[in-house]
Short mmCIF file of C-alpha atoms (C1' of nucleotides) in Angstrom, two decimals:
data_model
loop_
_atom_site.label_atom_id
_atom_site.label_comp_id
_atom_site.label_asym_id
_atom_site.label_seq_id
_atom_site.Cartn_x
_atom_site.Cartn_y
_atom_site.Cartn_z
CA MET M 1 113.23 41.63 57.26
CA GLU M 2 115.92 40.93 59.76
CA THR M 3 115.65 37.21 59.24
CA ILE M 4 116.54 37.72 55.62
CA SER M 5 119.93 39.05 56.49
CA LYS M 6 121.58 35.67 56.21
CA TRP M 7 121.53 35.81 52.42
CA SER M 8 124.96 35.52 51.01
CA ILE M 9 126.50 35.85 47.60
CA ASN M 10 129.36 33.78 46.29
CA PHE M 11 131.24 35.70 43.62
CA SER M 12 133.16 32.74 42.32
CA SER M 13 130.42 30.16 42.16
CA GLY M 14 129.92 30.41 38.43
CA VAL M 15 126.34 31.50 39.12
CA HIS M 16 125.47 35.06 38.13
CA VAL M 17 125.15 37.37 41.09
CA TYR M 18 121.78 38.80 40.04
CA LYS M 19 120.55 35.21 39.68
CA GLN M 20 121.75 34.29 43.16
CA ILE M 21 119.73 37.17 44.55
CA ILE M 22 116.66 35.99 42.68
CA ASN M 23 117.21 32.47 43.94
CA ASN M 24 117.49 33.71 47.51
CA ILE M 25 114.21 35.54 47.21
CA TYR M 26 112.49 32.50 45.74
CA GLU M 27 113.83 30.43 48.60
CA ALA M 28 112.64 32.94 51.19
CA ILE M 29 109.18 32.83 49.65
CA GLY M 30 109.23 29.06 49.69
CA ASN M 31 110.39 29.11 53.31
CA GLY M 32 107.62 31.39 54.33
CA GLU M 33 110.15 33.97 55.43
CA LEU M 34 108.60 36.26 52.85
CA LYS M 35 104.84 36.27 52.38
CA GLU M 36 102.39 38.09 50.15
CA GLY M 37 102.51 41.78 50.85
CA ASP M 38 105.83 41.70 52.72
CA LYS M 39 108.22 44.50 51.96
CA LEU M 40 111.53 43.60 50.38
CA PRO M 41 114.74 45.26 51.50
CA THR M 42 115.50 48.51 49.71
CA ILE M 43 117.91 48.27 46.82
CA LYS M 44 120.32 50.43 48.79
CA GLU M 45 119.98 48.27 51.91
CA LEU M 46 120.55 45.00 50.09
CA SER M 47 123.36 46.56 48.14
CA GLU M 48 125.23 47.39 51.33
CA GLN M 49 124.39 44.19 53.09
CA LEU M 50 125.50 41.90 50.27
CA GLN M 51 128.33 44.16 49.08
CA VAL M 52 126.85 44.18 45.61
CA ASN M 53 126.40 47.09 43.26
CA PRO M 54 122.90 48.64 43.43
CA ASN M 55 122.47 48.21 39.68
CA THR M 56 122.80 44.47 40.13
CA ILE M 57 120.12 44.38 42.82
CA ALA M 58 117.93 46.52 40.61
CA LYS M 59 118.32 44.03 37.79
CA SER M 60 117.21 41.19 40.04
CA TYR M 61 114.16 43.09 41.22
CA ARG M 62 113.29 44.12 37.66
CA GLU M 63 113.37 40.52 36.51
CA LEU M 64 111.19 39.39 39.41
CA GLU M 65 108.76 42.20 38.69
CA LEU M 66 108.50 41.12 35.06
CA LYS M 67 107.55 37.65 36.28
CA GLY M 68 104.94 39.14 38.59
CA VAL M 69 106.61 37.79 41.72
CA ILE M 70 107.14 41.18 43.27
CA ALA M 71 105.73 44.64 42.62
CA GLY M 72 107.47 47.99 43.05
CA LYS M 73 105.66 50.92 44.62
CA ARG M 74 107.23 54.18 43.54
CA GLY M 75 109.16 55.62 46.43
CA ASN M 76 107.93 52.97 48.81
CA GLY M 77 110.07 49.98 48.00
CA SER M 78 109.13 46.62 46.52
CA PHE M 79 106.62 44.10 47.83
CA ILE M 80 105.87 40.44 47.38
CA SER M 81 103.07 40.38 44.86
CA ALA M 82 99.64 38.97 45.73
CA HIS M 83 99.74 36.77 42.67
CA GLN M 84 101.38 33.53 43.68
CA ALA M 85 104.04 32.51 41.15
CA LYS M 86 105.32 30.02 43.72
CA THR M 87 108.68 28.40 43.26
CA ALA M 88 107.19 25.69 41.07
CA LYS M 89 107.92 23.11 43.75
CA LEU M 90 110.04 20.24 42.58
CA THR M 91 108.69 16.74 42.99
CA ALA M 92 110.39 14.94 45.87
CA GLU M 93 111.79 12.53 43.33
CA GLU M 94 113.31 15.20 41.12
CA ARG M 95 114.68 17.05 44.11
CA ASP M 96 116.38 13.94 45.47
CA SER M 97 117.81 13.15 42.09
CA ARG M 98 119.38 16.59 41.91
CA LEU M 99 120.62 16.34 45.46
CA ASN M 100 122.22 13.01 44.73
CA LYS M 101 124.07 14.42 41.77
CA LEU M 102 125.02 17.54 43.66
CA PHE M 103 126.36 15.71 46.64
CA SER M 104 128.41 13.18 44.77
CA ARG M 105 130.00 16.12 43.04
CA VAL M 106 130.76 17.81 46.34
CA ILE M 107 132.53 14.73 47.58
CA ALA M 108 134.66 14.40 44.49
CA GLU M 109 135.50 18.08 44.49
CA ALA M 110 136.42 18.00 48.16
CA LYS M 111 138.65 14.98 47.64
CA SER M 112 140.42 16.64 44.75
CA GLU M 113 141.29 19.44 47.15
CA GLY M 114 142.76 17.10 49.71
CA ILE M 115 139.69 16.88 51.94
CA THR M 116 138.33 13.51 53.01
CA GLU M 117 134.66 12.60 53.09
CA ASP M 118 134.79 12.44 56.89
CA GLU M 119 136.26 15.90 57.18
CA LEU M 120 133.53 17.14 54.88
CA MET M 121 130.77 15.57 56.95
CA ASN M 122 132.20 16.86 60.21
CA TYR M 123 132.40 20.32 58.77
CA ILE M 124 128.78 20.24 57.69
CA MET M 125 127.63 18.94 61.09
CA ASP M 126 129.49 21.68 62.90
CA ARG M 127 128.00 24.22 60.57
CA ARG M 128 124.43 23.77 61.73
CA MET O 1 131.73 5.87 28.17
CA GLU O 2 128.19 5.32 27.03
CA THR O 3 126.85 5.91 30.52
CA ILE O 4 128.28 9.39 30.43
CA SER O 5 126.12 10.39 27.53
CA LYS O 6 123.33 11.58 29.75
CA TRP O 7 125.15 14.76 30.68
CA SER O 8 123.09 17.77 29.91
CA ILE O 9 123.50 21.52 29.89
CA ASN O 10 120.95 24.07 31.01
CA PHE O 11 121.60 27.21 29.03
CA SER O 12 119.25 29.39 31.04
CA SER O 13 120.07 28.39 34.57
CA GLY O 14 122.41 31.28 35.21
CA VAL O 15 125.27 28.83 35.71
CA HIS O 16 128.12 29.15 33.23
CA VAL O 17 128.24 26.40 30.66
CA TYR O 18 131.91 25.57 31.20
CA LYS O 19 131.16 25.26 34.93
CA GLN O 20 128.27 22.89 34.34
CA ILE O 21 130.57 20.68 32.32
CA ILE O 22 133.13 20.69 35.12
CA ASN O 23 130.38 19.88 37.58
CA ASN O 24 129.20 16.96 35.46
CA ILE O 25 132.68 15.54 35.46
CA TYR O 26 133.07 15.91 39.22
CA GLU O 27 129.68 14.22 39.61
CA ALA O 28 130.72 11.33 37.44
CA ILE O 29 133.90 10.91 39.46
CA GLY O 30 131.92 11.03 42.69
CA ASN O 31 129.45 8.52 41.29
CA GLY O 32 132.18 6.15 40.36
CA GLU O 33 131.12 6.43 36.72
CA LEU O 34 134.56 7.78 35.99
CA LYS O 35 137.60 6.27 37.66
CA GLU O 36 141.34 6.80 37.53
CA GLY O 37 142.65 6.26 34.06
CA ASP O 38 139.25 6.36 32.38
CA LYS O 39 139.05 8.19 29.11
CA LEU O 40 136.87 11.25 28.90
CA PRO O 41 134.78 11.96 25.83
CA THR O 42 136.71 13.73 23.11
CA ILE O 43 136.34 17.50 23.02
CA LYS O 44 134.73 17.16 19.61
CA GLU O 45 132.39 14.41 20.77
CA LEU O 46 131.19 16.31 23.82
CA SER O 47 130.91 19.43 21.75
CA GLU O 48 128.49 17.75 19.37
CA GLN O 49 126.61 15.87 22.05
CA LEU O 50 126.00 18.91 24.22
CA GLN O 51 125.70 21.38 21.34
CA VAL O 52 128.43 23.53 22.82
CA ASN O 53 131.39 25.13 21.11
CA PRO O 54 134.55 22.98 21.28
CA ASN O 55 136.50 25.83 22.85
CA THR O 56 134.11 25.90 25.76
CA ILE O 57 134.65 22.20 26.39
CA ALA O 58 138.37 22.79 26.04
CA LYS O 59 138.17 25.51 28.66
CA SER O 60 136.49 23.13 31.09
CA TYR O 61 139.05 20.42 30.43
CA ARG O 62 141.92 22.87 30.79
CA GLU O 63 140.65 24.11 34.15
CA LEU O 64 140.40 20.56 35.41
CA GLU O 65 143.86 19.84 34.08
CA LEU O 66 145.28 22.83 35.95
CA LYS O 67 143.72 21.41 39.08
CA GLY O 68 145.29 18.05 38.35
CA VAL O 69 141.97 16.24 38.08
CA ILE O 70 142.41 15.17 34.49
CA ALA O 71 145.30 14.99 32.05
CA GLY O 72 145.20 15.53 28.31
CA LYS O 73 147.31 13.41 25.96
CA ARG O 74 147.74 15.00 22.57
CA GLY O 75 146.21 12.88 19.87
CA ASN O 76 144.86 10.40 22.40
CA GLY O 77 142.18 12.16 24.36
CA SER O 78 141.89 13.18 28.00
CA PHE O 79 142.02 10.94 31.03
CA ILE O 80 141.13 10.99 34.70
CA SER O 81 144.32 11.51 36.68
CA ALA O 82 145.38 9.51 39.68
CA HIS O 83 143.41 11.12 42.47
CA GLN O 84 145.77 12.98 44.58
CA ALA O 85 146.47 13.03 48.23
CA LYS O 86 148.90 15.30 46.44
CA THR O 87 147.62 18.49 48.00
CA ALA O 88 149.44 17.21 51.03
CA LYS O 89 148.32 17.41 54.60
CA LEU O 90 146.45 20.63 55.15
CA THR O 91 146.49 22.71 58.28
CA ALA O 92 143.13 22.74 60.04
CA GLU O 93 142.87 26.41 59.18
CA GLU O 94 143.47 25.95 55.48
CA ARG O 95 141.16 22.95 55.35
CA ASP O 96 138.31 24.91 56.91
CA SER O 97 138.92 27.79 54.56
CA ARG O 98 138.58 25.49 51.56
CA LEU O 99 135.50 23.86 53.01
CA ASN O 100 133.91 27.25 53.54
CA LYS O 101 134.52 28.30 49.97
CA LEU O 102 133.44 24.97 48.56
CA PHE O 103 130.28 24.75 50.56
CA SER O 104 129.11 28.30 50.06
CA ARG O 105 129.62 27.77 46.35
CA VAL O 106 127.57 24.61 46.48
CA ILE O 107 124.75 26.42 48.24
CA ALA O 108 124.66 29.04 45.50
CA GLU O 109 124.54 26.35 42.85
CA ALA O 110 121.91 24.33 44.68
CA LYS O 111 119.67 27.36 44.85
CA SER O 112 120.15 27.91 41.14
CA GLU O 113 118.55 24.48 40.71
CA GLY O 114 115.62 25.28 42.91
CA ILE O 115 116.96 23.52 45.99
CA THR O 116 116.84 25.41 49.27
CA GLU O 117 119.60 25.45 51.83
CA ASP O 118 117.34 23.58 54.25
CA GLU O 119 116.60 20.84 51.76
CA LEU O 120 120.30 20.48 51.12
CA MET O 121 121.11 20.19 54.82
CA ASN O 122 118.29 17.74 55.49
CA TYR O 123 119.41 15.59 52.62
CA ILE O 124 122.93 15.44 53.95
CA MET O 125 121.77 14.60 57.48
CA ASP O 126 119.56 11.77 56.23
CA ARG O 127 122.43 10.44 54.20
CA ARG O 128 124.52 9.48 57.19
CA MET F 1 152.31 51.22 36.24
CA GLU F 2 154.55 52.99 33.79
CA THR F 3 157.53 50.87 34.77
CA ILE F 4 155.66 47.80 33.61
CA SER F 5 155.46 48.99 30.08
CA LYS F 6 158.72 47.37 29.13
CA TRP F 7 157.18 43.93 28.99
CA SER F 8 157.73 42.31 25.67
CA ILE F 9 156.65 39.20 23.85
CA ASN F 10 158.77 37.02 21.63
CA PHE F 11 156.47 35.43 19.10
CA SER F 12 159.04 33.02 17.73
CA SER F 13 160.69 31.73 20.86
CA GLY F 14 158.66 28.57 21.01
CA VAL F 15 157.17 29.72 24.33
CA HIS F 16 153.42 30.27 24.34
CA VAL F 17 152.37 33.88 24.39
CA TYR F 18 149.98 33.52 27.32
CA LYS F 19 152.82 31.85 29.27
CA GLN F 20 155.22 34.69 28.52
CA ILE F 21 152.66 37.12 29.90
CA ILE F 22 152.30 35.06 33.05
CA ASN F 23 156.06 34.91 33.34
CA ASN F 24 156.33 38.68 33.00
CA ILE F 25 153.88 39.13 35.83
CA TYR F 26 155.71 36.68 38.06
CA GLU F 27 158.93 38.52 37.24
CA ALA F 28 157.44 41.86 38.17
CA ILE F 29 156.22 40.43 41.45
CA GLY F 30 159.63 38.94 42.15
CA ASN F 31 161.27 42.27 41.25
CA GLY F 32 159.08 44.14 43.60
CA GLU F 33 157.70 46.15 40.66
CA LEU F 34 154.29 44.75 41.51
CA LYS F 35 153.21 44.43 45.11
CA GLU F 36 150.07 43.33 46.92
CA GLY F 37 147.11 45.41 45.93
CA ASP F 38 148.77 46.94 42.88
CA LYS F 39 146.64 47.32 39.80
CA LEU F 40 147.62 45.39 36.72
CA PRO F 41 147.32 46.92 33.28
CA THR F 42 143.84 46.57 31.83
CA ILE F 43 143.35 43.66 29.49
CA LYS F 44 142.68 46.10 26.70
CA GLU F 45 145.74 48.19 27.52
CA LEU F 46 148.09 45.21 27.60
CA SER F 47 146.45 43.87 24.48
CA GLU F 48 147.32 47.04 22.56
CA GLN F 49 150.72 47.46 24.10
CA LEU F 50 151.87 43.92 23.36
CA GLN F 51 149.92 43.57 20.11
CA VAL F 52 148.23 40.47 21.40
CA ASN F 53 144.56 39.49 21.25
CA PRO F 54 142.63 40.52 24.38
CA ASN F 55 141.42 36.95 24.88
CA THR F 56 145.00 35.78 25.18
CA ILE F 57 145.69 38.33 27.90
CA ALA F 58 142.44 37.30 29.56
CA LYS F 59 143.59 33.70 29.49
CA SER F 60 146.80 34.63 31.27
CA TYR F 61 144.96 36.66 33.86
CA ARG F 62 142.43 33.93 34.43
CA GLU F 63 145.11 31.31 34.99
CA LEU F 64 146.79 33.54 37.55
CA GLU F 65 143.43 34.16 39.17
CA LEU F 66 142.80 30.43 39.48
CA LYS F 67 146.16 30.16 41.21
CA GLY F 68 145.17 32.96 43.56
CA VAL F 69 147.99 35.24 42.43
CA ILE F 70 145.78 38.01 41.13
CA ALA F 71 142.10 38.91 41.47
CA GLY F 72 139.89 40.55 38.87
CA LYS F 73 137.28 43.12 39.87
CA ARG F 74 134.65 43.61 37.21
CA GLY F 75 134.70 47.11 35.88
CA ASN F 76 137.73 48.01 37.95
CA GLY F 77 140.64 46.06 36.59
CA SER F 78 142.78 43.29 38.05
CA PHE F 79 144.90 43.42 41.17
CA ILE F 80 147.74 41.53 42.80
CA SER F 81 146.29 39.38 45.56
CA ALA F 82 147.62 39.11 49.07
CA HIS F 83 150.51 36.71 48.67
CA GLN F 84 149.51 33.54 50.28
CA ALA F 85 151.08 31.33 52.78
CA LYS F 86 147.66 30.01 51.88
CA THR F 87 148.91 26.82 50.33
CA ALA F 88 149.47 25.80 53.93
CA LYS F 89 152.39 23.91 55.30
CA LEU F 90 153.54 21.41 52.76
CA THR F 91 154.90 18.00 53.53
CA ALA F 92 158.57 17.69 52.64
CA GLU F 93 157.56 15.23 49.96
CA GLU F 94 155.03 17.49 48.33
CA ARG F 95 157.36 20.48 48.55
CA ASP F 96 160.12 18.60 46.77
CA SER F 97 157.70 17.42 44.14
CA ARG F 98 156.67 21.01 43.40
CA LEU F 99 160.27 22.16 43.36
CA ASN F 100 161.14 19.43 40.90
CA LYS F 101 158.38 20.41 38.55
CA LEU F 102 159.06 24.10 38.89
CA PHE F 103 162.76 23.82 38.35
CA SER F 104 162.68 21.43 35.43
CA ARG F 105 160.21 23.80 33.82
CA VAL F 106 162.53 26.70 34.42
CA ILE F 107 165.40 24.84 32.82
CA ALA F 108 163.35 24.23 29.70
CA GLU F 109 162.45 27.90 29.50
CA ALA F 110 166.00 29.06 30.17
CA LYS F 111 167.26 26.94 27.29
CA SER F 112 164.59 28.42 25.06
CA GLU F 113 166.26 31.77 25.72
CA GLY F 114 169.71 30.52 24.91
CA ILE F 115 170.80 29.98 28.50
CA THR F 116 172.44 26.67 29.35
CA GLU F 117 171.76 24.69 32.47
CA ASP F 118 175.34 25.32 33.62
CA GLU F 119 175.02 29.06 33.21
CA LEU F 120 171.80 28.97 35.17
CA MET F 121 173.39 27.02 38.02
CA ASN F 122 176.47 29.19 38.12
CA TYR F 123 174.36 32.30 38.24
CA ILE F 124 172.40 31.00 41.18
CA MET F 125 175.55 29.98 43.06
CA ASP F 126 177.09 33.40 42.56
CA ARG F 127 173.93 35.01 43.76
CA ARG F 128 174.22 33.76 47.29
CA MET R 1 176.59 9.78 23.05
CA GLU R 2 176.06 8.51 26.54
CA THR R 3 176.76 11.89 28.07
CA ILE R 4 173.83 13.26 26.14
CA SER R 5 171.42 11.04 27.93
CA LYS R 6 170.66 13.59 30.61
CA TRP R 7 168.46 15.56 28.25
CA SER R 8 165.00 15.88 29.58
CA ILE R 9 161.73 17.21 28.27
CA ASN R 10 159.14 19.07 30.30
CA PHE R 11 155.73 18.60 28.78
CA SER R 12 154.07 21.35 30.76
CA SER R 13 156.65 24.07 30.45
CA GLY R 14 154.83 26.01 27.80
CA VAL R 15 157.81 25.45 25.51
CA HIS R 16 157.19 23.30 22.47
CA VAL R 17 158.68 19.85 22.76
CA TYR R 18 160.42 19.95 19.40
CA LYS R 19 161.92 23.28 20.43
CA GLN R 20 163.21 21.87 23.69
CA ILE R 21 164.98 19.17 21.77
CA ILE R 22 166.57 21.75 19.49
CA ASN R 23 167.59 23.80 22.51
CA ASN R 24 169.19 20.78 24.12
CA ILE R 25 171.23 20.13 21.00
CA TYR R 26 172.35 23.73 20.79
CA GLU R 27 173.40 23.56 24.42
CA ALA R 28 175.32 20.34 23.89
CA ILE R 29 177.17 21.96 21.01
CA GLY R 30 177.91 24.98 23.15
CA ASN R 31 179.13 22.73 25.95
CA GLY R 32 181.42 20.86 23.68
CA GLU R 33 179.54 17.68 24.38
CA LEU R 34 178.78 17.56 20.69
CA LYS R 35 181.46 18.55 18.21
CA GLU R 36 181.72 18.74 14.44
CA GLY R 37 181.27 15.34 12.90
CA ASP R 38 179.79 13.74 16.01
CA LYS R 39 176.89 11.43 15.45
CA LEU R 40 173.54 12.37 16.93
CA PRO R 41 171.34 9.75 18.55
CA THR R 42 169.02 7.96 16.16
CA ILE R 43 165.48 9.27 15.97
CA LYS R 44 164.33 5.96 17.38
CA GLU R 45 166.85 6.05 20.22
CA LEU R 46 166.00 9.60 21.27
CA SER R 47 162.33 8.85 20.90
CA GLU R 48 162.56 6.05 23.43
CA GLN R 49 164.91 7.85 25.74
CA LEU R 50 162.84 11.02 25.97
CA GLN R 51 159.47 9.29 25.67
CA VAL R 52 158.60 11.46 22.74
CA ASN R 53 156.98 10.48 19.46
CA PRO R 54 159.52 9.84 16.68
CA ASN R 55 157.76 12.34 14.43
CA THR R 56 158.53 15.06 16.92
CA ILE R 57 162.23 14.19 17.01
CA ALA R 58 162.20 14.09 13.24
CA LYS R 59 160.75 17.59 13.15
CA SER R 60 163.53 18.89 15.38
CA TYR R 61 166.24 17.28 13.25
CA ARG R 62 164.64 18.58 10.07
CA GLU R 63 164.62 22.12 11.42
CA LEU R 64 168.27 21.87 12.46
CA GLU R 65 169.16 20.45 9.08
CA LEU R 66 167.48 23.37 7.33
CA LYS R 67 169.64 25.71 9.39
CA GLY R 68 172.73 23.76 8.44
CA VAL R 69 173.53 22.80 12.01
CA ILE R 70 173.33 19.10 11.39
CA ALA R 71 173.36 16.92 8.31
CA GLY R 72 171.59 13.63 7.76
CA LYS R 73 173.31 10.73 6.03
CA ARG R 74 170.80 8.33 4.50
CA GLY R 75 170.66 5.22 6.60
CA ASN R 76 173.56 6.33 8.79
CA GLY R 77 171.99 8.80 11.16
CA SER R 78 172.57 12.52 11.55
CA PHE R 79 175.82 14.33 12.24
CA ILE R 80 176.90 17.69 13.52
CA SER R 81 177.64 19.71 10.44
CA ALA R 82 181.09 21.10 9.76
CA HIS R 83 179.66 24.56 9.23
CA GLN R 84 179.63 26.27 12.55
CA ALA R 85 176.26 27.96 13.20
CA LYS R 86 177.32 28.31 16.79
CA THR R 87 174.74 29.17 19.42
CA ALA R 88 175.16 32.84 18.70
CA LYS R 89 176.72 33.33 22.11
CA LEU R 90 174.94 35.88 24.22
CA THR R 91 176.94 38.74 25.60
CA ALA R 92 177.64 38.31 29.30
CA GLU R 93 175.53 41.37 29.90
CA GLU R 94 172.52 40.12 28.01
CA ARG R 95 172.82 36.71 29.59
CA ASP R 96 172.88 38.16 33.11
CA SER R 97 169.94 40.37 32.35
CA ARG R 98 167.90 37.36 31.27
CA LEU R 99 169.05 35.36 34.26
CA ASN R 100 168.03 38.16 36.58
CA LYS R 101 164.56 38.26 35.11
CA LEU R 102 164.27 34.52 35.08
CA PHE R 103 165.34 34.08 38.66
CA SER R 104 163.15 36.77 40.13
CA ARG R 105 160.28 35.00 38.41
CA VAL R 106 161.28 31.66 39.89
CA ILE R 107 161.26 33.14 43.37
CA ALA R 108 157.82 34.69 42.95
CA GLU R 109 156.42 31.53 41.44
CA ALA R 110 157.86 29.39 44.21
CA LYS R 111 156.41 31.68 46.85
CA SER R 112 153.00 31.56 45.24
CA GLU R 113 153.15 27.79 45.65
CA GLY R 114 153.97 28.01 49.32
CA ILE R 115 157.73 27.57 48.99
CA THR R 116 160.10 30.00 50.69
CA GLU R 117 163.21 31.42 49.08
CA ASP R 118 165.35 29.47 51.52
CA GLU R 119 163.69 26.19 50.68
CA LEU R 120 164.22 26.98 47.03
CA MET R 121 167.92 27.68 47.50
CA ASN R 122 168.45 24.57 49.59
CA TYR R 123 166.76 22.50 46.95
CA ILE R 124 169.00 23.89 44.25
CA MET R 125 172.14 23.32 46.30
CA ASP R 126 171.19 19.72 46.98
CA ARG R 127 170.49 19.23 43.31
CA ARG R 128 174.07 19.68 42.19
"C1'" DG N 1 134.33 50.73 30.60
"C1'" DT N 2 136.09 46.30 32.64
"C1'" DG N 3 136.39 41.53 33.18
"C1'" DG N 4 134.32 37.22 31.50
"C1'" DT N 5 131.78 33.84 28.63
"C1'" DC N 6 130.79 31.96 24.31
"C1'" DT N 7 131.11 31.26 19.37
"C1'" DA N 8 133.63 30.53 15.09
"C1'" DG N 9 137.34 29.26 12.69
"C1'" DA N 10 142.43 29.07 11.52
"C1'" DC N 11 146.56 26.91 12.60
"C1'" DC N 12 149.84 24.11 15.19
"C1'" DA N 13 152.10 20.36 18.09
"C1'" DC N 14 151.92 15.82 18.83
"C1'" DC N 15 150.37 10.80 18.24
"C1'" DG G 1 142.65 12.91 14.44
"C1'" DT G 2 143.36 15.01 19.20
"C1'" DG G 3 144.37 18.52 22.34
"C1'" DG G 4 145.88 23.36 22.48
"C1'" DT G 5 146.89 28.21 21.14
"C1'" DC G 6 145.55 32.32 19.00
"C1'" DT G 7 142.52 35.52 16.65
"C1'" DA G 8 138.21 37.94 15.97
"C1'" DG G 9 134.16 39.56 17.43
"C1'" DA G 10 129.47 39.31 19.78
"C1'" DC G 11 127.33 39.64 24.02
"C1'" DC G 12 126.79 39.82 29.03
"C1'" DA G 13 127.45 40.83 34.15
"C1'" DC G 14 128.97 44.14 37.00
"C1'" DG G 15 130.60 48.83 38.67
#
DNA sequence: GTGGTCTAGACCACC
DNA sequence: GTGGTCTAGACCACG
């Protein structure tokens, strides 16, 4: 559960917060950081960690429960459900296509903010 | 202008429509599909093509105009502005701050498309 | 917050309503009536007080938010942001460019209120 | 007519272009640069000088003609009308009140763009 | 309840 | 005909 604590929410990304939480959970499942039967962080825990209102976390969990990805045990927290519902892996082709689009956007956006492509790349390298 | 017509909107991705439009435009600029002085599709055109309310398109265009990325000419359409080194030389501090914001936003959006942070990083590394 | 309630809109001045609202906020900040962290009137409040559609107020607030002047907290209202030296050190060139734009804009707005360019300049000289 | 040629239009001031033109004419009358019987620039002349569409100039002249401030002579241009319709001089008090508001806004707006009050004042001094 | 997005449609400034 | 403002009102995310 401690490894999960690098989740982060961007409040001005144009992506709904509850959706970002869902996405993070999907990613963690894909990563193997969360496996069948693992316990998810409490709503209260996540709420404090991500600085997000508990209701918002609850909404994310509710939506995942509806899809059968997780299951809530009354008073015991929520757990990754035995039923798979994997992240519907993208084909390598589709993934690369999206990455191409995404990255050419990043470059343009960076430039429009006065950042060169080199500065961008250096930043990303340092970030690892 | 015909090459642009493959823009598409995902209404259930959790990413705001006006933001997706902005992203598409940044992508096209990054791609080289749109260059300085090029004419953007008319608000009405895009509105019909993407099945989105004209005001929503207008909102996207306006936000880009405020950022100086495009410029609207009444009665003539909107155009890609001269890309600016206008934001002037940034301090290292300010530059890193912008990069942080930009990149954390990108991560959120990537995840909303089913791309993990690792996949994103690997892609960028390979790209060098 | 009560001192703010003397804001007023002139619907026939030829100046856009959303711009007048922005101007009022800038004025209040310049006056010292609004300081960092202060709460702005609710969109709904201002809307009723000024007899202007809520969306128009929202547009003003959003534009100021994009510029980093204010920040909106969902369910809590909008607040004056920490005033930034965030735009970083400007080059002399860029600074003069911004001053040119700003000041020529101000002249246009002054004239729209019946103030001549000479009166404006004299006022500023006297002010020193 | 040559002295008039310092009129300028700001297209992003939030003040309608046709209104700016009207304001400029009122100011010129107030200044004494334009007196009763003086000939106004041709629509075509002004259009080229200000880089504004002739229709827009025409609209400004039409509005001034309706108010009796100017009078058009078929094929001879437009002239300042004998009837006064002065600029409805502001009281010194009212004028100073508006200038106070205006200037405190300018300072706040400049600051929010990374310009100090000193830089602003120096710029204005140099501008004379 | 608050900010924010989106739709729909009227009207206007400008070309 | 094009961009842009404003209104009106539904609906949503978030607190």
